[in-house]
Coordinates of C-alpha atoms and ligand atoms in Angstrom, one line a residue:
M1 CA -8.7 2.7 9.9
N2 CA -5.3 1.3 10.5
N3 CA -3.1 -0.4 8.0
A4 CA -1.9 -3.7 9.3
T5 CA 1.6 -5.0 8.8
D6 CA 2.9 -8.5 9.1
T7 CA 5.3 -7.2 11.8
A8 CA 2.5 -5.8 13.9
T9 CA 2.8 -6.9 17.5
P10 CA 0.3 -9.5 18.8
V11 CA -1.6 -8.0 21.8
T12 CA -2.0 -10.9 24.2
A13 CA -0.5 -14.2 25.3
A14 CA -3.0 -17.0 26.0
P15 CA -4.4 -16.6 29.5
A16 CA -4.2 -19.8 31.7
T17 CA -8.0 -20.1 31.8
A18 CA -9.3 -18.4 28.7
T19 CA -13.0 -17.5 28.5
P20 CA -15.0 -19.4 26.0
V21 CA -16.2 -17.1 23.3
T22 CA -18.8 -17.3 20.5
V23 CA -18.5 -15.4 17.2
I24 CA -21.7 -14.9 15.2
G25 CA -21.0 -13.8 11.6
L26 CA -18.0 -15.1 9.7
G27 CA -17.6 -12.5 7.0
L28 CA -14.1 -11.1 6.4
M29 CA -14.1 -9.4 9.8
G30 CA -15.9 -12.1 11.8
Q31 CA -13.4 -14.7 10.5
A32 CA -10.5 -12.5 11.7
L33 CA -12.1 -12.1 15.1
A34 CA -12.7 -15.8 15.6
A35 CA -9.3 -16.8 14.3
T36 CA -7.7 -14.3 16.8
F37 CA -9.7 -15.7 19.7
L38 CA -8.6 -19.2 18.8
K39 CA -4.9 -18.1 18.5
A40 CA -5.2 -16.4 21.9
G41 CA -6.3 -19.8 23.4
H42 CA -10.0 -19.1 23.8
P43 CA -12.3 -22.0 23.3
T44 CA -14.2 -20.6 20.3
T45 CA -17.6 -21.5 19.0
V46 CA -18.7 -20.0 15.6
W47 CA -21.9 -19.8 13.6
N48 CA -22.6 -18.2 10.2
R49 CA -25.5 -18.2 7.8
T50 CA -23.2 -19.6 5.1
T51 CA -21.7 -22.6 7.0
A52 CA -18.8 -23.1 4.6
K53 CA -17.1 -19.9 5.9
A54 CA -16.4 -21.8 9.1
D55 CA -14.4 -24.5 7.4
Q56 CA -10.9 -23.1 8.0
L57 CA -11.8 -22.0 11.6
V58 CA -13.1 -25.5 12.4
A59 CA -9.9 -27.0 10.9
D60 CA -8.0 -24.7 13.3
G61 CA -9.9 -25.9 16.3
A62 CA -13.2 -23.9 16.5
Q63 CA -16.5 -25.5 17.3
L64 CA -19.2 -25.0 14.7
A65 CA -22.5 -24.8 16.4
P66 CA -25.4 -26.6 14.7
T67 CA -27.7 -23.6 15.3
I68 CA -27.3 -20.0 16.2
G69 CA -29.1 -20.8 19.5
H70 CA -26.5 -23.5 20.4
A71 CA -23.8 -21.0 19.5
V72 CA -25.0 -18.4 21.9
K73 CA -25.5 -21.0 24.7
A74 CA -22.0 -22.3 24.2
S75 CA -20.1 -19.3 25.7
P76 CA -20.7 -16.6 28.4
L77 CA -19.5 -14.0 25.8
T78 CA -21.0 -13.7 22.3
I79 CA -19.5 -11.4 19.7
V80 CA -21.8 -10.4 16.8
C81 CA -20.2 -9.0 13.6
V82 CA -22.5 -9.0 10.6
T83 CA -23.3 -6.6 7.8
D84 CA -25.7 -4.3 9.6
Y85 CA -28.2 -4.2 12.5
R86 CA -31.0 -5.5 10.4
A87 CA -29.0 -8.7 9.8
M88 CA -28.4 -9.0 13.6
Y89 CA -32.1 -8.7 14.3
E90 CA -32.9 -11.2 11.6
L91 CA -30.5 -13.7 13.2
L92 CA -31.3 -13.1 16.9
D93 CA -34.8 -11.8 17.0
A94 CA -36.6 -13.7 14.3
G95 CA -39.9 -15.5 15.1
D96 CA -41.3 -16.5 18.5
V97 CA -40.9 -20.3 18.2
E98 CA -37.3 -20.5 17.2
R99 CA -36.2 -17.3 18.8
V100 CA -32.7 -17.5 20.1
E101 CA -32.5 -17.6 23.9
L102 CA -30.5 -14.6 25.1
D103 CA -31.4 -14.5 28.8
G104 CA -28.2 -14.0 30.8
T105 CA -26.0 -13.7 27.7
M106 CA -23.3 -11.1 27.3
L107 CA -23.6 -9.7 23.7
V108 CA -20.9 -7.5 22.2
N109 CA -22.1 -6.2 18.9
L110 CA -19.2 -5.1 16.7
T111 CA -21.5 -4.6 13.7
S112 CA -21.1 -1.1 12.2
G113 CA -24.2 1.2 12.7
S114 CA -25.4 4.5 14.0
S115 CA -25.5 5.8 17.6
A116 CA -29.3 5.5 17.5
Q117 CA -29.2 1.9 16.3
A118 CA -26.7 1.1 19.2
R119 CA -29.0 2.7 21.8
E120 CA -32.1 0.9 20.4
A121 CA -30.2 -2.4 20.3
A122 CA -29.3 -1.9 24.0
R123 CA -33.0 -1.5 24.8
W124 CA -33.8 -4.6 22.7
A125 CA -31.1 -6.7 24.5
E126 CA -32.4 -5.6 27.9
R127 CA -35.9 -6.7 26.9
R128 CA -34.5 -10.0 25.9
G129 CA -32.6 -10.4 29.2
A130 CA -29.1 -10.0 27.7
R131 CA -26.2 -7.8 28.8
Y132 CA -25.1 -5.6 25.9
L133 CA -22.1 -3.7 24.8
D134 CA -21.9 -1.9 21.5
G135 CA -18.6 -1.6 19.7
A136 CA -16.9 -0.2 16.7
I137 CA -13.9 -1.7 14.9
M138 CA -11.4 0.9 13.6
A139 CA -9.2 -1.6 11.7
I140 CA -9.0 -3.9 8.8
P141 CA -9.3 -7.7 9.3
S142 CA -5.6 -8.4 9.0
A143 CA -4.9 -6.0 11.8
I144 CA -7.1 -7.8 14.3
G145 CA -5.1 -9.3 17.1
T146 CA -2.5 -6.6 16.9
A147 CA -2.1 -3.4 18.9
E148 CA -3.0 -1.4 15.7
A149 CA -6.6 -2.7 15.8
V150 CA -8.5 0.0 17.7
I151 CA -11.8 -1.4 19.0
L152 CA -14.2 1.0 20.8
H153 CA -16.8 -0.2 23.3
S154 CA -19.7 1.6 25.1
G155 CA -22.3 0.4 27.5
P156 CA -22.1 -0.5 31.2
Q157 CA -18.5 -0.2 32.5
S158 CA -18.9 -3.3 34.7
D159 CA -19.8 -5.4 31.6
F160 CA -16.7 -4.2 29.8
E161 CA -14.5 -4.8 32.8
A162 CA -15.9 -8.3 33.2
H163 CA -14.9 -9.2 29.6
E164 CA -12.0 -6.9 29.0
S165 CA -9.3 -9.5 29.2
A166 CA -11.1 -11.6 26.5
L167 CA -11.8 -8.6 24.3
A168 CA -8.2 -7.4 24.6
A169 CA -7.1 -10.4 22.5
L170 CA -8.6 -8.5 19.5
G171 CA -6.5 -5.4 19.7
T172 CA -6.3 -2.1 21.6
V173 CA -9.7 -2.0 23.3
S174 CA -11.3 0.9 25.2
H175 CA -14.4 1.7 27.0
L176 CA -15.9 5.2 26.2
G177 CA -18.8 5.4 28.6
A178 CA -22.2 4.0 29.6
D179 CA -24.1 5.6 26.7
H180 CA -24.3 2.7 24.2
G181 CA -24.1 5.3 21.3
L182 CA -20.6 6.5 22.1
A183 CA -18.6 3.9 20.3
S184 CA -20.5 4.6 17.1
L185 CA -20.1 8.4 17.6
Y186 CA -16.4 8.2 18.2
D187 CA -16.1 6.0 15.2
V188 CA -17.6 8.6 12.8
A189 CA -15.8 11.4 14.6
G190 CA -12.6 9.6 13.9
L191 CA -13.6 9.3 10.2
A192 CA -14.4 13.0 10.1
M193 CA -10.8 13.7 11.4
M194 CA -9.3 11.2 8.9
W195 CA -11.0 12.6 5.8
S196 CA -10.4 16.2 6.8
V197 CA -6.7 15.7 7.2
L198 CA -6.5 13.6 4.0
N199 CA -8.5 16.2 2.0
A200 CA -6.4 19.1 3.3
W201 CA -3.3 17.2 2.2
L202 CA -4.8 16.5 -1.2
Q203 CA -5.6 20.2 -1.7
G204 CA -2.0 21.2 -0.9
T205 CA -0.6 18.4 -3.0
A206 CA -2.7 19.6 -6.0
L207 CA -1.4 23.2 -5.5
L208 CA 2.2 22.1 -5.3
R209 CA 2.1 19.8 -8.2
T210 CA 1.3 22.8 -10.4
A211 CA 4.8 24.0 -9.6
G212 CA 6.4 20.6 -10.2
V213 CA 6.6 19.5 -6.6
D214 CA 5.6 15.9 -6.3
A215 CA 3.4 14.5 -3.5
A216 CA 6.3 12.7 -1.8
T217 CA 8.3 15.9 -1.6
Y218 CA 5.4 17.8 0.0
A219 CA 4.3 14.9 2.3
P220 CA 6.9 15.5 5.1
F221 CA 6.0 19.2 5.3
A222 CA 2.3 18.4 5.3
R223 CA 2.8 15.9 8.1
Q224 CA 4.7 18.5 10.2
I225 CA 1.8 21.0 9.8
A226 CA -0.8 18.4 10.6
A227 CA 1.1 17.4 13.8
G228 CA 1.5 21.1 14.8
V229 CA -2.2 21.8 14.3
A230 CA -3.1 18.7 16.4
E231 CA -1.2 20.4 19.3
W232 CA -3.8 23.2 19.2
L233 CA -6.7 20.9 20.0
P234 CA -6.6 20.8 23.8
G235 CA -6.5 24.6 23.9
H236 CA -9.4 24.9 21.5
A237 CA -11.3 22.2 23.4
E238 CA -11.1 24.4 26.5
E239 CA -12.5 27.3 24.6
I240 CA -15.4 25.2 23.3
D241 CA -16.2 23.6 26.6
S242 CA -16.1 26.9 28.4
R243 CA -17.9 28.8 25.5
S244 CA -15.2 31.4 25.8
F245 CA -13.7 32.4 22.4
A246 CA -11.7 35.5 23.2
A247 CA -9.1 35.9 20.4
E248 CA -5.6 35.3 21.9
V249 CA -3.7 34.1 18.9
A250 CA -5.5 34.9 15.7
A251 CA -9.1 36.2 15.2
L252 CA -11.6 34.5 12.8
D253 CA -11.3 37.7 10.6
T254 CA -7.6 36.9 10.0
H255 CA -8.3 33.3 9.3
A256 CA -11.1 34.3 6.8
R257 CA -8.6 36.5 4.8
S258 CA -6.2 33.5 4.7
I259 CA -9.0 31.2 3.4
D260 CA -9.7 33.8 0.7
H261 CA -6.0 33.7 -0.2
L262 CA -6.2 29.9 -0.5
I263 CA -9.3 30.1 -2.7
E264 CA -7.7 32.8 -5.0
E265 CA -4.4 30.8 -5.3
S266 CA -6.3 27.6 -6.1
E267 CA -8.3 29.3 -8.8
A268 CA -5.2 31.1 -10.2
V269 CA -3.2 27.9 -10.7
G270 CA -6.3 26.0 -11.9
V271 CA -6.9 23.5 -9.1
N272 CA -10.3 22.7 -7.4
A273 CA -11.3 25.4 -4.8
E274 CA -14.6 23.7 -3.7
L275 CA -13.2 22.7 -0.3
P276 CA -11.8 26.1 0.8
R277 CA -15.0 27.7 -0.5
L278 CA -17.1 25.5 1.7
I279 CA -14.9 26.4 4.8
K280 CA -15.2 30.1 3.8
A281 CA -19.0 29.9 3.5
M282 CA -19.1 28.7 7.1
A283 CA -16.6 31.3 8.3
D284 CA -18.7 34.0 6.5
R285 CA -21.8 33.0 8.4
S286 CA -19.9 33.2 11.7
L287 CA -18.5 36.6 10.7
A288 CA -22.0 37.8 9.8
A289 CA -23.1 36.7 13.3
G290 CA -20.5 39.0 14.8
H291 CA -17.7 36.5 15.7
G292 CA -14.9 38.0 13.6
G293 CA -12.9 39.1 16.6
E294 CA -13.0 35.6 18.2
Q295 CA -10.9 32.5 18.0
Y296 CA -11.3 30.0 15.1
S297 CA -12.9 27.5 17.5
V298 CA -16.0 29.7 17.5
L299 CA -16.9 28.0 14.3
I300 CA -18.2 25.1 16.5
E301 CA -21.4 27.1 16.5
E302 CA -21.7 26.5 12.7
F303 CA -20.9 22.8 13.1
E304 CA -23.4 22.4 15.9
K305 CA -26.4 23.2 13.8
P306 CA -27.8 21.8 10.6
R307 CA -27.7 24.1 7.5
T308 CA -31.2 25.5 7.3
D309 CA -31.0 27.9 4.2
Ligands
NAP1 P1 -18.8 -9.3 5.1 O1 -17.5 -10.0 4.7 O2 -19.6 -8.8 4.0 O3 -19.6 -10.3 6.0 C1 -21.0 -10.0 6.3 C2 -21.4 -11.0 7.4 O4 -22.8 -10.7 7.7 C3 -21.4 -12.4 6.9 O5 -21.2 -13.3 8.0 C4 -22.9 -12.6 6.4 O6 -23.3 -13.9 6.3 C5 -23.6 -11.8 7.4 N1 -24.9 -11.4 7.0 C6 -25.3 -10.4 6.3 N2 -26.6 -10.3 6.1 C7 -27.1 -11.3 6.8 C8 -28.4 -11.8 7.0 N3 -29.5 -11.1 6.5 N4 -28.6 -12.8 7.8 C9 -27.6 -13.5 8.3 N5 -26.3 -13.1 8.1 C10 -26.0 -12.0 7.4 O7 -18.5 -8.0 6.0 P2 -17.4 -7.8 7.1 O8 -16.2 -7.1 6.4 O9 -17.1 -9.0 7.8 O10 -18.0 -6.7 8.0 C11 -18.9 -7.1 9.1 C12 -19.1 -5.9 9.9 O11 -17.8 -5.4 10.4 C13 -19.7 -4.7 9.2 O12 -20.7 -4.0 10.0 C14 -18.6 -3.8 8.8 O13 -18.9 -2.5 8.7 C15 -17.7 -4.0 10.1 N6 -16.3 -3.6 9.8 C16 -15.6 -4.2 8.8 C17 -14.3 -3.8 8.5 C18 -13.5 -4.5 7.3 O14 -12.5 -3.9 7.0 N7 -14.0 -5.6 6.8 C19 -13.7 -2.8 9.2 C20 -14.4 -2.2 10.3 C21 -15.7 -2.6 10.6 P3 -23.0 -14.8 5.0 O15 -21.6 -15.2 5.1 O16 -24.0 -16.0 5.2 O17 -23.3 -13.9 3.8

């Protein structure tokens, strides 16, 4: 996730004829989304189970719809941002008599969930006659409306393009592909990257603090290493996509000896060695499968399968 700053750049000026937008769900994130649409000049209709959360938005010019059905009808584009998919279905799919009319609506669901939930929601929306994009917000509420707010979308490209100018009021928006599950998968892949970098940094910081080096002193060096390693990714990606792992730089055998060294040093100075031991266990399985002479990226084979033993 991104850290917002007060100086972050707003992403859009108000278009001359801004699309009316509806926001369903006015929790911390939904309020930020609705406030941003308002600021960008979009006629904004809102609805929330707890009506009082709309008060400030209404004071700022939003229309509070009397029912969720009226809210959906009020705009050609409806953004849903509630706790989870169950809450979305409770709101939009409850009962036959008072079921919200979705026919012809463009729904953009920015509620966090899994790729399977996103694909299932796309099938549900299709059955209900609605267009559907799934999305993932990689930002905190205060960043919404600035370029730092990364918002991922997946689903039909034509639907994204039709509403891109409105969605762009919220941040840096992108379309990842027609598969509705992609936004969610990119979201968790981003988290995997984030925690791996942070955990590696914490491991190194713990090691260096045993020698009296504080975190701030180590941070610039760690940042340089992380940036350097990031440069390797396109090359490793080619190896993975072509399934060709011939060692050109350093073989997995060599890496495995270095991981042992990291484990030994961690144990010797009394810091936690669980993380390097986990990496070494995966490398050992790959070595046992005969990949010691290949590039580090061959470990993708370990990541691609669940642990069975
Ligand atoms: P929140 O402040 O807890 O708000 C939750 C919203 O969901 C409220 O509008 C709540 O309505 C509604 N809701 C929950 N259960 C409901 C139900 N059964 N029926 C009707 N409405 C229900 O959460 P949030 O921070 O806005 O997050 C919303 C979504 O954005 C989540 O999927 C979250 O993962 C995602 N997100 C949040 C952040 C963040 O930093 N906040 C960042 C990225 C993504 P009431 O007001 O009536 O309770």
